[in-house]
Amino acid sequence: MEAVSTAAIEGSAGAGAFLDALLAVLFSLLAVVVVMTFAGLSVVAERKVCAFIQGRYGPNRTAIPVVAAIPFFGNFLKKNGLMQLVADGLKFLLKEDPLPGHVNKFWYMVAPAMALSPVLIVACVIPFGVYWIDGQIYPMSVADIDISLLFALAVSALGVYGAIMAGWSSNSKFPYIGAMRASAEVISYEIAMALSVLPVVLWVGLSSQTPLSLFSIAQAQGNLWFCITQPVSALIFLVALFAETNRLPFDVAESETDLVSGYHTEYGSFKFGLFFVGEYGHIVVGSSLFITLFLGAWSPFPGLSWPESWGWISAVLSLLTFLLKIAAMLFFFIWVRWTLPRFRYDQVMSLGWKRLVPLALLNFAAYIIFMAI
Amino acid sequence: MEMESFIYCLFCAMCLGGGLGVLALRGFVNSAMSMLVSMLGVAGLLLLMRAYFLAFIMVTVYAGAVLVLFVFVVMLIGDRREDRSFLSKFMLLALWAAMCACLAFFEPQITAAGMEASSAGASLEPGSILALSKNYGYFLFTKFLLPFEIAGLMLLAAMIGVIVIARLKRAGNTKA
Amino acid sequence: MNEILNQFLFPALALFLTGLIGAMFKRNLIGIFMCIELMLCGAMLAFVAFSSVYNNMDGGVFAFFIMTIAAAEVAVGLAIITRLHRVVGTVSTREMNDLGD
């Protein structure tokens, strides 16, 4: 049993307890910081990119008094709206946090936590990069589990409870409908997501002992990224990811034109902030999964990977590559949001069940035949 | 206290506390959510038993789909505060406590009986057979192939049955 | 070794008995159904406990089947409950005594 508790701090068998502890703390901080920072930055990025697509400037007036006075850097921050991030964060923290009288108090307060927790838990198993100790390669994740892909899919299945509880506890019609729509959509597209990942697992299983581990999947993409060798799976996973995160064009849960604000209508400053961070965190974590599965995690170009001989420089570069890919995926998400119109609810359901699931199954069958040959 | 026993106590508490919540809480949604806690506790206990694949399948299927179905139906029906059951809540808790006391009391005898019965080697060391996912696949397709196919047929029958039972009456449809 | 088995059988048994008490004494269909699910979970824990102690795969695979069957059973049972709610108007078993006196 001791093996379990030490295996949580991955590898580095001969490097001493201090290094183990330091690495564990470092990677925990990394997971939380990456998710939270990207979720926060996406608040600003959303507005700037949407403005760019719509042909206008985004937020470029917000200025914090002291920082804006810094000659060159301050102006850069202000014109790019990065201080808007601080303003929004402070707004969420300092505004009065309403607790309406008609809500179910316990579930009203617990629901935002239930929406955010799965995001942070899945962020623990994502390999953000690699590092080497004594010639042995290790992933930069908080926990390197042998079945981390299954873990990620299982825990993101629990994210539906946050939406359900939020909508139900609000004791109001629009949040309730939004919550029901969101949860039905999420559990429908989970199936397509899981089925689309199966060919990847089979492929990796040909060459690895632990095909369900995200680290093995990322390592198996040394030759070609899986988005090139399995494009249909990548496409299905991407579409399912858009639906899982309730992101336009699958926005029926919070369709701003017909459902006020969906399941977080009745929520105020901080709890709404938690939902907000949870939603963007889910986007970040989901796109990290997509990057690990299909876009070659930390390799800069299909076929290349950072050489071990560069030591810690290579480790930092792998982390930076991963973060750059997350940023690119975030841009893609925002781009699609402001480009495509929203699906109707029955279109969403029929796409999930009648088109994606059979397509994923056919894809799986095709890859089985292909691999048998 | 060692880490493993602490985690064991935590998951046991989640499991049994959630079960108690299903028994004793008023309101269907509250008992559904305490069943969620119980399921997560059971998944944690499965993890401690080295059945990693089963634990995560349990979270995905049971806690992530079956319970969501429960919650949907509860919300469809409406969250009634249930009327008092046959025994009052105090009696239910007393019955549950008596059950735990009986278990604790009879435990040495169960242990003794088990000592005689166990002859095969016990192993919870790493690399035990339950820990590898591929064993499940192997056995499902060799030794348990017939139950596997029957389970598939049964799922199909259940799906069709659900659609037939829960279908709304359409105008002109004479079947009830 | 037997301590290990006992330590995992105890929550299985307790969960099963909790479900049993609930299924016997609860007065609404959904509560009864949830307690049946608890019983299934307890049984599954027991299967996996024995399977892991004796290093045999049968228990684990059977737990897999328990999960499958539980999922199907929940679907059908909830469909029946929904239908019954539409017909009778309530899920309380106190109201469903048409066959009695």
XYZ file of C-alpha atoms in Angstrom:
650
model
C 0.000 0.000 0.000
C 2.910 2.352 0.508
C 3.427 2.139 -3.208
C 0.163 3.940 -3.731
C 1.043 6.888 -1.557
C 4.446 7.365 -3.077
C 3.274 6.744 -6.579
C 1.170 9.854 -6.263
C 4.387 11.789 -6.322
C 5.522 10.560 -9.632
C 8.818 8.901 -10.288
C 12.171 10.237 -9.235
C 12.894 7.134 -7.255
C 16.437 7.961 -6.474
C 16.226 11.702 -6.104
C 15.330 12.037 -2.490
C 12.311 13.082 -0.534
C 12.971 16.799 -0.778
C 12.876 16.790 -4.545
C 9.709 14.691 -4.466
C 7.974 17.127 -2.195
C 9.201 20.139 -4.145
C 8.047 18.712 -7.438
C 4.679 17.763 -5.991
C 4.094 21.260 -4.699
C 5.359 22.791 -7.911
C 3.103 20.764 -10.149
C 0.059 21.313 -7.964
C 0.672 25.038 -8.177
C 1.208 24.684 -11.893
C -2.096 22.926 -12.461
C -4.078 25.426 -10.424
C -2.260 28.465 -11.775
C -2.577 27.393 -15.394
C -6.283 26.696 -15.150
C -7.119 29.783 -13.145
C -4.920 32.131 -15.137
C -6.256 30.980 -18.436
C -9.787 31.142 -17.134
C -9.171 34.676 -15.999
C -7.377 35.724 -19.153
C -10.154 34.301 -21.262
C -12.500 36.854 -19.773
C -10.467 39.558 -21.461
C -9.545 37.458 -24.454
C -13.205 36.773 -25.164
C -13.991 40.440 -25.349
C -10.939 41.425 -27.324
C -11.266 38.615 -29.854
C -14.982 39.147 -30.253
C -14.278 42.800 -30.837
C -11.631 41.937 -33.379
C -14.034 39.670 -35.225
C -16.750 42.273 -35.108
C -14.437 44.990 -36.357
C -14.118 47.149 -33.275
C -11.776 47.648 -30.353
C -12.367 45.700 -27.215
C -11.830 47.062 -23.749
C -8.958 49.510 -23.955
C -9.783 52.205 -21.456
C -9.426 50.486 -18.124
C -6.445 51.834 -16.277
C -5.253 51.150 -12.782
C -3.857 54.462 -11.504
C -0.334 53.494 -10.533
C 0.370 50.801 -13.075
C -0.850 52.838 -16.014
C 1.700 55.472 -15.173
C 4.596 53.129 -15.996
C 5.771 54.693 -19.257
C 5.691 52.025 -21.887
C 4.441 48.903 -20.194
C 1.472 50.613 -18.638
C 0.216 51.879 -21.915
C 0.659 48.469 -23.469
C -1.448 46.883 -20.753
C -4.119 49.501 -20.994
C -4.495 49.392 -24.721
C -4.745 45.635 -24.706
C -7.376 45.560 -22.066
C -5.332 43.468 -19.683
C -6.178 45.689 -16.793
C -9.802 44.953 -17.507
C -9.005 41.544 -16.095
C -8.137 43.060 -12.748
C -11.217 45.242 -12.865
C -13.485 42.286 -13.565
C -11.893 40.209 -10.853
C -12.259 42.963 -8.303
C -15.844 43.450 -9.371
C -16.620 39.816 -8.731
C -14.975 39.944 -5.347
C -16.283 43.219 -4.069
C -19.847 43.318 -5.303
C -22.576 42.396 -2.896
C -23.210 38.666 -3.048
C -26.973 38.285 -3.163
C -28.823 35.404 -1.588
C -32.364 35.670 -2.927
C -35.152 34.724 -0.623
C -36.772 32.191 -2.901
C -33.859 29.874 -3.438
C -33.049 26.603 -1.772
C -30.224 27.993 0.339
C -28.023 24.975 0.790
C -27.958 23.875 -2.821
C -27.727 27.461 -4.032
C -24.476 27.835 -2.186
C -23.054 24.415 -2.953
C -23.818 24.398 -6.692
C -21.000 26.738 -7.816
C -18.515 24.596 -5.901
C -19.935 21.516 -7.580
C -19.436 23.202 -10.928
C -15.827 24.174 -10.281
C -14.504 21.097 -8.490
C -14.414 18.631 -11.399
C -12.442 21.153 -13.432
C -9.676 21.412 -10.873
C -9.648 17.684 -10.252
C -9.179 16.861 -13.917
C -6.442 19.481 -14.109
C -4.434 17.224 -11.797
C -3.866 14.505 -14.356
C -3.044 16.559 -17.409
C 0.619 16.331 -18.382
C 1.602 19.906 -18.977
C 5.093 19.075 -20.074
C 7.909 16.677 -19.480
C 11.052 16.675 -17.406
C 13.911 14.278 -17.048
C 15.566 12.868 -13.966
C 18.436 10.399 -14.350
C 17.570 9.850 -17.979
C 14.007 8.834 -17.170
C 11.201 10.889 -18.591
C 8.372 12.043 -16.369
C 5.235 14.069 -17.079
C 4.590 17.369 -15.396
C 1.287 16.379 -13.894
C 0.223 16.318 -10.290
C -0.660 12.635 -10.560
C 0.436 10.263 -13.271
C -2.200 7.551 -13.092
C -2.219 4.518 -15.329
C -5.773 5.194 -16.409
C -5.780 8.967 -16.377
C -7.896 9.226 -19.528
C -10.681 7.259 -17.879
C -10.270 9.384 -14.778
C -10.607 12.575 -16.796
C -13.744 11.361 -18.573
C -15.267 10.076 -15.325
C -14.712 13.224 -13.322
C -15.878 15.550 -16.064
C -19.063 13.503 -16.075
C -19.614 14.788 -12.557
C -19.655 18.365 -13.755
C -23.266 18.003 -14.754
C -24.379 18.112 -11.121
C -23.272 21.695 -10.726
C -25.552 22.767 -13.540
C -28.499 20.700 -12.328
C -28.260 21.906 -8.763
C -27.793 25.500 -9.825
C -30.862 25.467 -11.985
C -33.031 23.524 -9.598
C -32.125 25.425 -6.464
C -32.947 28.731 -8.105
C -36.646 27.925 -7.879
C -37.294 29.772 -11.093
C -38.398 28.727 -14.550
C -35.612 29.969 -16.804
C -32.715 28.624 -14.767
C -34.527 25.323 -14.435
C -35.025 24.916 -18.169
C -31.448 25.979 -18.773
C -30.175 23.455 -16.259
C -32.204 20.609 -17.728
C -31.052 21.451 -21.219
C -27.441 21.742 -20.139
C -27.394 18.451 -18.302
C -29.194 16.541 -21.044
C -26.732 17.940 -23.563
C -23.720 17.091 -21.423
C -24.686 13.499 -20.790
C -25.544 12.997 -24.443
C -22.225 14.214 -25.745
C -20.233 12.336 -23.136
C -21.001 9.179 -25.037
C -19.768 10.570 -28.323
C -16.669 11.852 -26.580
C -15.845 8.527 -24.986
C -16.486 6.602 -28.205
C -14.354 8.941 -30.262
C -11.415 8.405 -27.944
C -11.499 4.608 -28.300
C -9.570 4.424 -31.604
C -6.831 6.531 -30.047
C -6.650 4.140 -27.111
C -6.498 1.152 -29.427
C -3.743 2.747 -31.456
C -1.680 3.544 -28.404
C -2.386 0.096 -27.001
C -0.471 -1.390 -29.890
C 2.722 0.124 -28.632
C 2.255 0.750 -24.936
C 1.351 -1.168 -21.822
C -0.873 1.530 -20.412
C -2.903 2.851 -23.291
C -5.367 4.680 -21.072
C -2.712 6.901 -19.587
C -2.597 10.430 -20.957
C 1.156 10.400 -20.678
C 1.442 7.279 -22.861
C -0.930 8.756 -25.398
C 1.097 11.939 -25.516
C 4.327 10.009 -25.872
C 2.921 7.823 -28.650
C 2.491 10.916 -30.777
C 6.191 11.217 -31.357
C 5.883 10.464 -35.042
C 2.638 12.028 -36.078
C 0.030 13.799 -34.089
C -3.215 11.905 -33.757
C -5.174 14.710 -35.346
C -3.388 13.772 -38.561
C -3.688 9.999 -38.341
C -7.191 9.999 -36.854
C -8.908 13.143 -38.076
C -12.461 11.864 -37.660
C -11.883 11.064 -33.997
C -10.382 14.484 -33.472
C -13.349 16.139 -35.133
C -15.911 14.201 -33.112
C -14.039 14.906 -29.905
C -13.849 18.590 -30.711
C -17.557 18.850 -31.458
C -18.380 16.896 -28.310
C -16.072 19.188 -26.349
C -17.939 22.229 -27.586
C -21.170 20.636 -26.450
C -19.771 19.508 -23.100
C -18.665 22.972 -22.180
C -21.991 24.464 -23.287
C -20.172 26.653 -25.687
C -21.669 28.150 -28.800
C -22.851 26.796 -31.171
C -24.206 24.434 -28.498
C -25.197 27.252 -26.240
C -28.793 26.234 -25.589
C -28.303 26.184 -21.850
C -27.503 29.841 -21.530
C -28.903 31.140 -24.755
C -28.863 34.784 -24.014
C -31.778 35.620 -26.179
C -34.313 33.197 -24.919
C -33.265 32.067 -21.504
C -32.015 35.254 -19.858
C -28.854 33.711 -18.576
C -29.567 30.049 -18.279
C -28.843 28.238 -15.092
C -26.862 31.032 -13.531
C -29.539 33.669 -13.840
C -30.162 33.931 -10.131
C -26.528 34.085 -9.192
C -24.691 37.198 -8.130
C -21.184 38.385 -7.895
C -18.945 35.798 -6.379
C -20.976 32.702 -7.074
C -21.460 33.828 -10.632
C -17.728 34.399 -10.759
C -17.246 30.797 -9.665
C -19.528 29.583 -12.445
C -17.734 31.785 -14.905
C -14.331 30.511 -13.879
C -15.733 27.005 -13.864
C -16.999 27.320 -17.406
C -13.785 28.744 -18.780
C -11.780 26.353 -16.664
C -13.744 23.526 -18.215
C -12.860 24.924 -21.624
C -9.198 25.088 -20.668
C -9.148 21.594 -19.203
C -11.165 20.151 -22.061
C -8.878 21.688 -24.620
C -5.876 20.413 -22.641
C -7.364 16.954 -23.022
C -7.836 17.552 -26.735
C -4.258 18.769 -27.022
C -2.916 15.768 -25.143
C -4.978 13.316 -27.125
C -4.793 14.739 -30.606
C -2.446 17.666 -30.876
C 0.691 16.035 -29.556
C 0.751 17.581 -26.073
C 4.140 19.212 -25.824
C 5.748 18.544 -29.170
C 6.209 21.706 -31.186
C 5.602 20.214 -34.588
C 4.338 16.827 -35.735
C 7.372 14.595 -35.675
C 9.551 16.735 -33.456
C 9.949 16.585 -29.749
C 12.137 18.455 -27.359
C 15.510 16.753 -27.022
C 16.473 15.378 -23.673
C 19.983 16.729 -23.926
C 18.812 20.259 -23.250
C 17.767 19.268 -19.750
C 15.621 21.720 -17.916
C 15.466 24.142 -20.841
C 13.649 21.472 -22.770
C 11.292 20.935 -19.852
C 10.403 24.619 -19.725
C 10.012 24.728 -23.496
C 7.658 21.759 -23.432
C 5.543 23.508 -20.831
C 5.508 26.693 -22.903
C 4.494 24.763 -26.001
C 1.594 23.234 -24.138
C 0.469 26.593 -22.829
C 0.737 28.092 -26.275
C -1.473 25.352 -27.623
C -4.023 25.985 -24.882
C -4.036 29.653 -25.854
C -4.526 28.721 -29.497
C -7.424 26.419 -28.605
C -8.984 29.177 -26.486
C -8.759 31.494 -29.447
C -10.384 28.829 -31.576
C -13.213 28.417 -29.082
C -13.852 32.144 -28.951
C -13.569 32.407 -32.720
C -16.185 29.711 -33.263
C -18.438 31.273 -30.678
C -18.630 34.565 -32.433
C -18.878 33.097 -35.882
C -21.495 30.383 -35.837
C -25.170 30.791 -34.931
C -26.665 28.792 -32.163
C -28.265 25.401 -32.701
C -31.805 24.750 -31.658
C -32.199 22.350 -28.798
C -33.673 19.534 -30.833
C -30.907 20.003 -33.373
C -28.362 19.683 -30.596
C -29.911 16.470 -29.323
C -30.292 14.926 -32.734
C -26.727 15.815 -33.642
C -25.468 14.173 -30.504
C -27.439 10.988 -30.662
C -28.308 10.436 -34.295
C -25.177 11.655 -35.990
C -22.184 11.738 -33.688
C -22.705 8.415 -31.921
C -23.117 6.352 -35.108
C -20.256 8.245 -36.689
C -18.048 7.522 -33.709
C -19.001 3.847 -33.795
C -18.313 3.616 -37.520
C -15.009 5.353 -36.986
C -14.149 2.865 -34.266
C -15.072 -0.076 -36.478
C -13.055 1.352 -39.348
C -9.984 1.723 -37.171
C -10.358 -1.795 -35.817
C -10.355 -3.150 -39.348
C -7.506 -0.863 -40.313
C -5.393 -1.951 -37.393
C -6.100 -5.597 -37.928
C -4.639 -5.362 -41.386
C -2.443 7.696 11.705
C -1.181 6.217 8.491
C -2.337 7.784 5.282
C -4.034 4.697 4.015
C -6.181 4.133 7.082
C -7.108 7.783 7.082
C -8.272 7.539 3.489
C -10.086 4.310 4.289
C -11.948 5.984 7.151
C -12.778 8.937 4.942
C -14.242 6.801 2.174
C -16.088 4.605 4.657
C -17.596 7.687 6.215
C -18.645 9.015 2.820
C -20.132 5.680 1.861
C -22.068 5.025 5.046
C -22.933 8.642 5.706
C -24.357 8.903 2.232
C -26.349 5.740 2.792
C -27.686 7.149 6.015
C -28.577 10.317 4.172
C -30.631 8.383 1.657
C -32.509 6.824 4.560
C -33.035 9.798 6.727
C -33.095 12.991 4.653
C -36.360 14.567 3.684
C -36.729 15.643 0.129
C -35.907 13.523 -2.856
C -33.167 15.709 -4.235
C -31.309 15.715 -0.944
C -31.359 11.941 -0.756
C -30.262 11.709 -4.399
C -27.293 13.933 -3.665
C -26.364 11.979 -0.572
C -26.499 8.885 -2.730
C -23.990 10.657 -4.971
C -21.705 11.065 -1.961
C -22.213 7.401 -1.170
C -21.329 6.370 -4.717
C -18.153 8.414 -4.578
C -17.304 6.733 -1.299
C -17.862 3.322 -2.827
C -15.648 4.316 -5.746
C -12.989 5.339 -3.262
C -13.223 1.984 -1.507
C -12.881 0.264 -4.857
C -9.732 2.302 -5.418
C -8.379 1.100 -2.115
C -9.052 -2.458 -3.204
C -6.899 -1.851 -6.282
C -9.839 -2.111 -8.663
C -8.977 1.137 -10.424
C -10.838 0.466 -13.627
C -13.996 -0.506 -11.757
C -13.795 2.593 -9.612
C -13.715 4.978 -12.542
C -16.293 3.040 -14.503
C -18.459 3.285 -11.409
C -18.055 7.049 -11.278
C -18.814 7.349 -14.982
C -21.772 4.980 -15.163
C -23.301 4.989 -11.720
C -22.582 8.429 -10.357
C -22.435 10.192 -13.675
C -25.339 8.670 -15.564
C -27.625 6.550 -13.373
C -27.820 9.140 -10.634
C -28.360 11.909 -13.148
C -31.297 9.883 -14.402
C -32.586 9.649 -10.854
C -32.254 13.384 -10.400
C -34.040 14.050 -13.690
C -36.982 11.895 -12.694
C -37.067 13.435 -9.233
C -37.250 16.867 -10.764
C -39.917 15.730 -13.181
C -42.013 14.388 -10.362
C -41.421 17.294 -8.048
C -39.463 17.402 -4.849
C -41.970 16.335 -2.257
C -41.075 16.329 1.350
C -41.961 12.723 1.947
C -44.550 11.873 4.495
C -43.360 10.251 7.623
C -42.369 6.674 7.103
C -43.533 3.775 9.150
C -40.977 4.453 11.820
C -40.095 7.946 12.802
C -36.674 9.228 11.860
C -35.378 8.668 15.368
C -36.381 5.037 15.201
C -34.711 4.663 11.822
C -31.466 6.036 13.162
C -31.711 3.862 16.228
C -32.251 0.816 14.020
C -29.240 1.748 11.942
C -27.079 2.233 15.021
C -28.224 -1.120 16.347
C -27.217 -2.698 13.065
C -23.738 -1.188 13.304
C -23.419 -2.372 16.876
C -24.376 -5.896 15.843
C -21.789 -5.838 13.105
C -19.123 -4.692 15.500
C -20.177 -7.289 18.015
C -20.172 -10.219 15.656
C -17.001 -9.245 13.890
C -14.615 -11.530 15.832
C -16.760 -14.526 14.998
C -16.875 -13.600 11.326
C -13.104 -13.231 11.385
C -12.671 -16.638 12.960
C -14.974 -18.263 10.422
C -13.100 -16.596 7.637
C -9.739 -17.790 8.953
C -10.785 -21.390 8.584
C -12.320 -20.926 5.186
C -9.501 -19.105 3.495
C -6.925 -21.355 1.975
C -5.969 -19.616 -1.228
C -3.224 -17.043 -0.961
C -4.391 -13.549 -0.375
C -2.652 -10.776 -2.174
C -3.268 -7.120 -2.181
C 0.162 -6.323 -3.432
C 0.602 -4.213 -6.522
C 0.114 -6.027 -9.764
C -2.894 -7.832 -8.428
C -5.178 -9.010 -11.103
C -7.920 -6.449 -10.620
C -5.640 -3.506 -11.150
C -5.029 -3.952 -14.848
C -7.804 -2.845 -17.162
C -6.837 -5.298 -19.819
C -7.790 -8.226 -17.604
C -11.383 -7.056 -17.644
C -11.386 -7.028 -21.399
C -9.684 -10.395 -21.578
C -12.096 -12.116 -19.251
C -15.141 -10.422 -20.694
C -14.306 -11.836 -24.075
C -13.191 -15.320 -23.052
C -14.654 -16.644 -19.855
C -17.622 -14.330 -19.542
C -18.574 -13.989 -23.170
C -22.078 -15.386 -22.776
C -23.029 -13.086 -19.876
C -21.548 -10.217 -21.840
C -23.773 -10.889 -24.841
C -26.787 -11.459 -22.635
C -26.101 -8.155 -20.901
C -26.057 -6.481 -24.285
C -29.391 -8.016 -25.205
C -30.795 -7.054 -21.848
C -29.721 -3.450 -22.310
C -31.452 -3.418 -25.667
C -34.620 -4.839 -24.136
C -34.451 -2.294 -21.327
C -34.053 0.561 -23.788
C -37.038 -0.536 -25.840
C -39.075 -1.131 -22.706
C -38.318 2.313 -21.361
C -39.345 3.960 -24.587
C -42.598 2.019 -24.668
C -43.467 2.605 -21.028
C -42.622 6.238 -20.751
C -44.076 7.323 -24.052
C -46.634 10.068 -23.869
C -50.053 9.303 -25.204
C -50.393 10.740 -28.663
C -53.699 11.750 -30.081
C -55.164 8.761 -31.862
C -52.916 6.272 -30.154
C -55.185 3.805 -28.486
C -52.520 2.036 -26.475
C -52.417 3.414 -22.948
C -5.167 -10.820 5.260
C -8.501 -11.403 6.863
C -8.317 -8.028 8.484
C -8.094 -6.623 5.017
C -11.069 -8.629 3.877
C -13.090 -7.660 6.898
C -12.223 -4.041 6.578
C -13.728 -4.009 3.115
C -16.619 -6.287 3.871
C -17.779 -4.127 6.740
C -18.772 -1.142 4.598
C -20.272 -3.475 2.026
C -22.448 -5.125 4.641
C -23.342 -1.852 6.303
C -24.314 -0.329 2.984
C -26.401 -3.360 2.117
C -28.200 -3.290 5.449
C -28.796 0.438 5.145
C -30.398 -0.153 1.790
C -32.434 -3.014 3.220
C -33.771 -0.936 6.096
C -34.613 1.852 3.689
C -36.314 -0.420 1.207
C -38.433 -1.871 3.963
C -39.446 1.291 5.718
C -39.582 4.050 3.179
C -42.931 5.261 1.977
C -42.201 6.624 -1.452
C -41.257 4.754 -4.573
C -38.209 6.824 -5.399
C -36.768 6.357 -1.933
C -37.329 2.615 -2.128
C -35.663 2.532 -5.491
C -32.662 4.447 -4.258
C -32.276 2.013 -1.384
C -32.360 -0.870 -3.843
C -29.495 0.809 -5.644
C -27.633 1.041 -2.347
C -28.095 -2.680 -1.869
C -26.641 -3.320 -5.292
C -23.656 -1.151 -4.449
C -23.087 -3.041 -1.238
C -23.205 -6.340 -3.069
C -20.766 -5.020 -5.659
C -18.326 -3.964 -2.952
C -18.510 -7.430 -1.436
C -17.830 -9.068 -4.788
C -14.827 -6.897 -5.454
C -13.520 -7.360 -1.910
C -13.427 -11.116 -2.238
C -12.080 -10.909 -5.739
C -9.197 -8.724 -4.702
C -8.284 -10.808 -1.675
C -8.266 -14.126 -3.505
C -6.700 -12.623 -6.618
C -9.452 -13.923 -8.822
C -10.981 -11.997 -11.658
C -14.498 -13.420 -11.429
C -15.661 -10.991 -8.787
C -14.442 -7.985 -10.653
C -16.091 -8.951 -13.905
C -19.289 -9.762 -12.098
C -19.205 -6.344 -10.466
C -19.014 -4.982 -13.991
C -22.209 -6.864 -14.827
C -23.864 -5.621 -11.664
C -23.234 -2.084 -12.845
C -24.700 -2.843 -16.243
C -27.763 -4.474 -14.795
C -28.227 -1.695 -12.277
C -28.164 0.873 -15.048
C -30.775 -0.975 -17.080
C -32.895 -1.604 -14.013
C -32.799 2.040 -12.988
C -33.909 3.076 -16.436
C -36.839 0.686 -16.519
C -37.813 1.305 -12.898
C -37.777 5.049 -13.310
C -39.850 4.755 -16.470
C -42.406 2.771 -14.506
C -42.355 5.299 -11.679
C -42.832 8.145 -14.110
C -45.739 6.378 -15.736
C -47.281 5.553 -12.384
C -46.919 9.146 -11.311
C -48.782 10.219 -14.390
C -51.590 7.771 -13.708
C -51.959 7.942 -9.936
C -50.665 11.451 -9.325
C -48.330 10.615 -6.482
C -45.372 8.427 -5.648
C -46.327 7.773 -2.082
C -47.062 4.145 -1.394
C -49.693 5.129 1.094
C -51.891 6.249 -1.773
C -51.381 3.152 -3.848
C -53.536 0.740 -1.969
C -56.220 -0.012 -4.529
C -55.693 -3.721 -4.174
C -56.233 -3.582 -0.425
C -59.390 -2.954 1.451
